[in-house]
Coordinates of C-alpha atoms in Angstrom, one line a residue:
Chain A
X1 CA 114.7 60.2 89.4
X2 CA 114.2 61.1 85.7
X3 CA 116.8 63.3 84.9
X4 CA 120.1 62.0 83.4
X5 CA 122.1 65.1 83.5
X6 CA 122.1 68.6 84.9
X7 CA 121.4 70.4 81.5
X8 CA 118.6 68.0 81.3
X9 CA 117.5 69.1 84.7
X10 CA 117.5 72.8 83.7
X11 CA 115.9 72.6 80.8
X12 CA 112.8 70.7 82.4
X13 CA 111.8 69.0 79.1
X14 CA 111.7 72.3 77.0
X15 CA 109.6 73.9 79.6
X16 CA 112.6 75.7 81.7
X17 CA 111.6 79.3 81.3
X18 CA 108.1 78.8 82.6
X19 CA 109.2 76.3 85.4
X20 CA 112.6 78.4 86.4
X21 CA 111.0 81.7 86.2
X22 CA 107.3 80.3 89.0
X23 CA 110.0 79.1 91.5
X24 CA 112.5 82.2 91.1
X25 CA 109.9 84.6 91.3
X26 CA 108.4 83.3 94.1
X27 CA 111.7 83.0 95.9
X28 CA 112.3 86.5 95.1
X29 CA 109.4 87.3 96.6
X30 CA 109.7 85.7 100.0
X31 CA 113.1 87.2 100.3
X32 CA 111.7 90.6 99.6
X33 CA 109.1 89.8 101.8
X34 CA 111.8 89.1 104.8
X35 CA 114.0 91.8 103.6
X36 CA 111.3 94.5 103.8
X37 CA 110.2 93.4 107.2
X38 CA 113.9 93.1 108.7
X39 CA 114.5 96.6 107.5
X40 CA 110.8 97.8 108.4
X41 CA 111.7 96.5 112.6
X42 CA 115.1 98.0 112.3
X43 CA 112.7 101.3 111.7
X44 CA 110.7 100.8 113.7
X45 CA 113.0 100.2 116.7
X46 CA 115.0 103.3 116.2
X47 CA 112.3 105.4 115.7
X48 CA 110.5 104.1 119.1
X49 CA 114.2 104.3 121.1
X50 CA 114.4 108.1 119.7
X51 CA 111.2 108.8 121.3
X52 CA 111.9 107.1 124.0
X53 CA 115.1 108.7 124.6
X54 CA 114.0 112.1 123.0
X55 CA 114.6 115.5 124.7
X56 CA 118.1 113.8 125.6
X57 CA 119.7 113.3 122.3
X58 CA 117.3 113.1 118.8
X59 CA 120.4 111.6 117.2
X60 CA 119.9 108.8 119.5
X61 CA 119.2 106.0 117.3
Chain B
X1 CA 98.8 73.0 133.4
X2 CA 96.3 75.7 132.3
X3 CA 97.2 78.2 129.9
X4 CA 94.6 81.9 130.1
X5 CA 95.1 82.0 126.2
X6 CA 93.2 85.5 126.9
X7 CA 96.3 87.3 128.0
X8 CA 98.0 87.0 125.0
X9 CA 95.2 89.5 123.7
X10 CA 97.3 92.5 124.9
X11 CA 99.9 93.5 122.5
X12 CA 102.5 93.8 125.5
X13 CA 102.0 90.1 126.8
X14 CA 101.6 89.1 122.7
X15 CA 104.7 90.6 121.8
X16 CA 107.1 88.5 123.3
X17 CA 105.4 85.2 122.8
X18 CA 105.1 86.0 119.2
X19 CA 108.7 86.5 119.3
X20 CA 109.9 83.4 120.5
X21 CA 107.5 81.6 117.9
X22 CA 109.0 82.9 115.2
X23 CA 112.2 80.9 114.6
X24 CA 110.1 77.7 115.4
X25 CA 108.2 78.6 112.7
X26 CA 110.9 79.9 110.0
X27 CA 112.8 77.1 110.7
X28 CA 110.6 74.4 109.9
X29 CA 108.8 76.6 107.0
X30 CA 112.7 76.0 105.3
X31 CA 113.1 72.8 106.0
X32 CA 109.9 71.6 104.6
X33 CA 110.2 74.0 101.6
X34 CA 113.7 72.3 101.3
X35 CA 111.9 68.6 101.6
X36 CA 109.1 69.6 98.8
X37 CA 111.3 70.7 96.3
X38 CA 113.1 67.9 96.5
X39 CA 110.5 65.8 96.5
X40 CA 108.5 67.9 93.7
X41 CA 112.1 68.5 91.7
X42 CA 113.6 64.6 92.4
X43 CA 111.3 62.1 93.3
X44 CA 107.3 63.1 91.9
X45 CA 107.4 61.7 88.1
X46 CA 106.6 63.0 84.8
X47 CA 103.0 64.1 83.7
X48 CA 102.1 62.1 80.9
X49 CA 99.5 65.2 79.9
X50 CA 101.7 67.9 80.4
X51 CA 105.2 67.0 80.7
X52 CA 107.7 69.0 83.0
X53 CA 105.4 72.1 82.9
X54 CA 103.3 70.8 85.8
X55 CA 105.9 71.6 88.1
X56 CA 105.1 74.6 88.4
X57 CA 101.8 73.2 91.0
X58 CA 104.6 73.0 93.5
X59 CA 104.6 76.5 93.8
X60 CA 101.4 77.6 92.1
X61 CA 98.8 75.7 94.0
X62 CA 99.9 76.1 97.4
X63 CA 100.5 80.1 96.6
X64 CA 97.0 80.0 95.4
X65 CA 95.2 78.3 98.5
X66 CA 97.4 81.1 100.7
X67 CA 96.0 83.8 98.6
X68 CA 92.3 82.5 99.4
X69 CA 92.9 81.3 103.0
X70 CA 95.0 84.3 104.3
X71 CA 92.2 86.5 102.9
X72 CA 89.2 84.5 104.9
X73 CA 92.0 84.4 108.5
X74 CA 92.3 88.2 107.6
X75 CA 88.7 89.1 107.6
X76 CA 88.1 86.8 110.9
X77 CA 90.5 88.7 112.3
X78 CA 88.6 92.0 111.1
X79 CA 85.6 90.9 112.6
X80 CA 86.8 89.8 115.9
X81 CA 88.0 93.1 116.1
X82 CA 85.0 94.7 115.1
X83 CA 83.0 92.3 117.6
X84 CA 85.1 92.5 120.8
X85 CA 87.2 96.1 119.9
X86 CA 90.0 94.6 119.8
X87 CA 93.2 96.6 118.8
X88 CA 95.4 93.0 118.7
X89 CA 92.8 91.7 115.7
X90 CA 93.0 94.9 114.0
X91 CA 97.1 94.7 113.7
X92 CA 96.6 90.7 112.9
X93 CA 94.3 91.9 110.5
X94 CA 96.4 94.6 109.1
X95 CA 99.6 92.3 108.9
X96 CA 98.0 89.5 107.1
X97 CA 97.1 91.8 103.9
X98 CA 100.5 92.4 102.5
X99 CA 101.4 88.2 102.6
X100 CA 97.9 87.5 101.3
X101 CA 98.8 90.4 98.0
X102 CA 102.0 88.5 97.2
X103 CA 100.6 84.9 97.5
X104 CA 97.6 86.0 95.4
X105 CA 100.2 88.0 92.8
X106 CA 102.3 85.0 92.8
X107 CA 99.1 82.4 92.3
X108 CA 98.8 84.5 89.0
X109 CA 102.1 84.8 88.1
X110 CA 102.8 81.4 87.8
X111 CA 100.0 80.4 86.3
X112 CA 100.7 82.6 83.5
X113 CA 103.7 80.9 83.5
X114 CA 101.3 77.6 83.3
X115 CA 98.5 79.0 80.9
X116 CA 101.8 79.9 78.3
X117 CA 103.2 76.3 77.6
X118 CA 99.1 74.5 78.4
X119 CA 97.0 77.3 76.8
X120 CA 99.2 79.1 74.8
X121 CA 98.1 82.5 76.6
X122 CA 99.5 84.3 79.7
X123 CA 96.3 85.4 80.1
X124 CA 92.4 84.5 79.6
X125 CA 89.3 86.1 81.2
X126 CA 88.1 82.7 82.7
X127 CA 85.9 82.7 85.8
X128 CA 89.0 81.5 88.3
X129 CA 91.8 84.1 86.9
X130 CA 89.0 86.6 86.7
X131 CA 87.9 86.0 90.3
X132 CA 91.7 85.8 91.4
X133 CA 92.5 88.8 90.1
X134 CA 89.7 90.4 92.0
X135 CA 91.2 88.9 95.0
X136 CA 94.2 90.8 94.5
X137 CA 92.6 93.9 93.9
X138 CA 90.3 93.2 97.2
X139 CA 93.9 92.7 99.0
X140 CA 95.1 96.3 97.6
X141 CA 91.6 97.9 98.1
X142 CA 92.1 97.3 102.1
X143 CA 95.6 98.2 102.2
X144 CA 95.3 101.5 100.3
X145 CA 91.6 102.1 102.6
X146 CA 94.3 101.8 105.7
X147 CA 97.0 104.2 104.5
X148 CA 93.9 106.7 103.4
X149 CA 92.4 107.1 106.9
X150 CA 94.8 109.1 109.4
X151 CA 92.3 108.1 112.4
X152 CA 93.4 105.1 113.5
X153 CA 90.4 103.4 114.7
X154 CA 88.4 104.6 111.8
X155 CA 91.4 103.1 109.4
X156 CA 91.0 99.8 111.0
X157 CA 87.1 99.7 111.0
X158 CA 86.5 100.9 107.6
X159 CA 89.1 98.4 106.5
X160 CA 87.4 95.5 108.7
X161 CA 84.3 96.3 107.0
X162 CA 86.1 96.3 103.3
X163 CA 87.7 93.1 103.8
X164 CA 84.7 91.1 105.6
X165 CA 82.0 92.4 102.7
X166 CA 85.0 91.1 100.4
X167 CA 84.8 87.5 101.5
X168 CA 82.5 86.7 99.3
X169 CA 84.9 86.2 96.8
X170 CA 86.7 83.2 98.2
X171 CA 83.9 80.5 97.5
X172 CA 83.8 81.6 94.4
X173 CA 86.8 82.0 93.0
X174 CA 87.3 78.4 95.1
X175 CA 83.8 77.0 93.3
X176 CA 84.7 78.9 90.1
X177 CA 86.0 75.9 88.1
X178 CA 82.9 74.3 88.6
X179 CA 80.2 76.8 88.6
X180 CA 81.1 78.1 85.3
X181 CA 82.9 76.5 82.1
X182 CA 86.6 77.4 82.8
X183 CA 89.6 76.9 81.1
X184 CA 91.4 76.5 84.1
X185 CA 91.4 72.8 85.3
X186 CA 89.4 71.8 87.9
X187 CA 90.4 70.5 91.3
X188 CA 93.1 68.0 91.7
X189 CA 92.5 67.8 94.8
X190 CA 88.7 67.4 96.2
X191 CA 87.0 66.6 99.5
X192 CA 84.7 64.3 98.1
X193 CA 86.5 62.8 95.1
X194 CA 89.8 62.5 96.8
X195 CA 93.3 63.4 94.9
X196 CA 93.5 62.6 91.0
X197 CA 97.6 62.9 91.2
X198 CA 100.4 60.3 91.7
X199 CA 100.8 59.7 94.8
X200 CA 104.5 61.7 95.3
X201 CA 102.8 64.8 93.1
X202 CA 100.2 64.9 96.2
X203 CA 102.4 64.8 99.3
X204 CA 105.3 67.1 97.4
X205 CA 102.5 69.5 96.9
X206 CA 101.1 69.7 100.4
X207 CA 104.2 69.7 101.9
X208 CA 105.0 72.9 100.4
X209 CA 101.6 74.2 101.4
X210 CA 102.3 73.3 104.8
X211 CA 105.9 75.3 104.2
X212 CA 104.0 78.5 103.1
X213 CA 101.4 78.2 105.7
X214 CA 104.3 78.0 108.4
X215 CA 106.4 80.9 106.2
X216 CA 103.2 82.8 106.6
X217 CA 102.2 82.3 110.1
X218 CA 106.3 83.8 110.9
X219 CA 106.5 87.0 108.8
X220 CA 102.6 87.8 109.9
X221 CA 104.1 87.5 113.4
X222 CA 107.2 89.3 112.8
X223 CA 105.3 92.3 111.1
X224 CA 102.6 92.6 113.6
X225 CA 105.2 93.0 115.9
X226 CA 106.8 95.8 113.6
X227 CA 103.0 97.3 114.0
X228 CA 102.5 97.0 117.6
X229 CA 106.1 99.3 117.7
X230 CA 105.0 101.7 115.1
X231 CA 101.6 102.4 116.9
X232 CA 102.2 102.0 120.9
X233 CA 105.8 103.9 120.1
X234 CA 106.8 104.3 123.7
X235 CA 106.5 100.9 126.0
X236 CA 109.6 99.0 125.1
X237 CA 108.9 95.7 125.8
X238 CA 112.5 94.3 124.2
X239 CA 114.5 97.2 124.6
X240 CA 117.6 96.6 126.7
X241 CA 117.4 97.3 130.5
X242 CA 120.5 99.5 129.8
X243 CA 118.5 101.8 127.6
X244 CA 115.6 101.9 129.4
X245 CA 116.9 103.3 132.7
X246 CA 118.8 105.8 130.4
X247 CA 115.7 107.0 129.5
X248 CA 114.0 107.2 132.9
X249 CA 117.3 109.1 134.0
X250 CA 116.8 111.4 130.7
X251 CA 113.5 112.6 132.4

């Protein structure tokens, strides 16, 4: 291991903006990506159950 | 034991397979990311060119080879479906594009965030971020042609026919660095020369490919099956019994 502390770590030999910010954004983005998709079947589902139970109860969700 | 693969072509006998593969494949997409940042953050030295900065290939590199590969899978898919009419390849098709935009948005942002410190510019108009960006726009050309179309089937076949004409641009934004004088470095990894890293730079790096691949493969599964809801909206293949027989009583 090369690093001798945790400031030394984060600071990625000067270049800690440009390393922090690739492996944040593409975090972020996975996250979002699961997020969107989560929310996007829990749509999906009550939307489909509302038809399916439709005529009885539109609030049916 | 034989398995007649061809009756997972039907979204209703697809749908519940793909749904038990999904943890399999979320779980070990983590633990491998976990693994390759450890071993790209802890254990793969110091560039002696570049420092630190070149840490950023642990994300960059792998999101890169998504962008490109996810685009040809896509466009295989397209033609399948155009080849055999099959609605299953259309919704692959369909739920590959929005991964493949963000891996090929991501390839780009974090190379500017490599170009900045190496170059000293975010951006150049060099042959391989050129040909990138393309890809993205290719990626938001065939998503935009879908949401355009109300007709279904005409959404899906004029979108087929976008992305498989579009191909193209894989070899070369993959041949780029060689075909024309780029700033952007050439392979570090080549078929026929082998790897030019360290040894722990290489397997940190493909381990984390292997993690977005696997990452990929799950949420393309999980939102095809968000599709195959959205467009066949009555069938419930996962609904509860319960709910079900309410509904057949309803009627």
């Amino acid at each position: 291991m090369q690093w001798g502390s945790a400031s030394e770590f984060f600071a990625m030999g000067g270049y800690g903006l440009y390393v922090w910010t690739s492996f944040l954004a593409t975090a972020l983005c996975m996250l979002w990506e699961v997020l969107a998709l989560w929310r996007r079947r829990v749509a999906a589902r009550a939307e489909q159950r509302a038809a399916l139970l439709g005529g009885m109860d539109e609030t049916a969700t | 034991m034989s398995v007649n693969w061809s009756k997972y072509s039907a979204p209703m006998a697809f749908y519940p397979l793909a749904g038990r593969l999904i943890p399999w494949f979320a779980v070990v997409a983590v633990v491998l990311m976990g693994v390759g940042l450890y071993m790209g953050f802890f254990v793969a030295p110091t560039d002696f060119q570049q420092g630190e900065s070149y840490r950023i290939i642990f994300v960059h590199v792998p999101a890169a080879w998504m962008s490109m590969f996810l685009y040809v899978v896509m466009a295989i898919w397209a033609g399948v479906g155009m080849g055999l009419n099959a609605r299953l390849s259309f919704m692959m098709a369909q739920a590959i594009a929005p991964t493949g935009a963000m891996f090929t948005f991501l390839a780009l942002l974090t190379g500017a965030m490599w170009g900045k410190p190496t170059w000293g510019a975010w951006w150049v108009w060099d042959a391989r971020l050129t040909s990138e960006l393309i890809l993205l726009f290719q990626y938001a050309g065939v998503m935009l042609l879908r949401t355009s179309i109300d007709d279904m089937r005409r959404a899906d076949r004029s979108s087929a026919v976008f992305s498989l004409v579009g191909v193209v641009n894989v070899p070369i934004i993959y041949f780029s660095v060689q075909w024309w004088n780029t700033l952007h470095q050439g392979a570090s990894v080549s078929m026929s020369t082998g790897s030019k890293m360290a040894a722990t730079m290489l397997m940190a790096m493909l381990i984390m490919t292997v993690a977005f691949w696997l990452y990929s493969i799950a949420v393309i599964l999980a939102r095809v099956r968000c599709i195959v809801v959205e467009r066949d909206s009555l069938p419930v293949w996962d609904e509860k019994p319960a709910v079900i027989q309410e509904a057949v009583e309803a009627r």
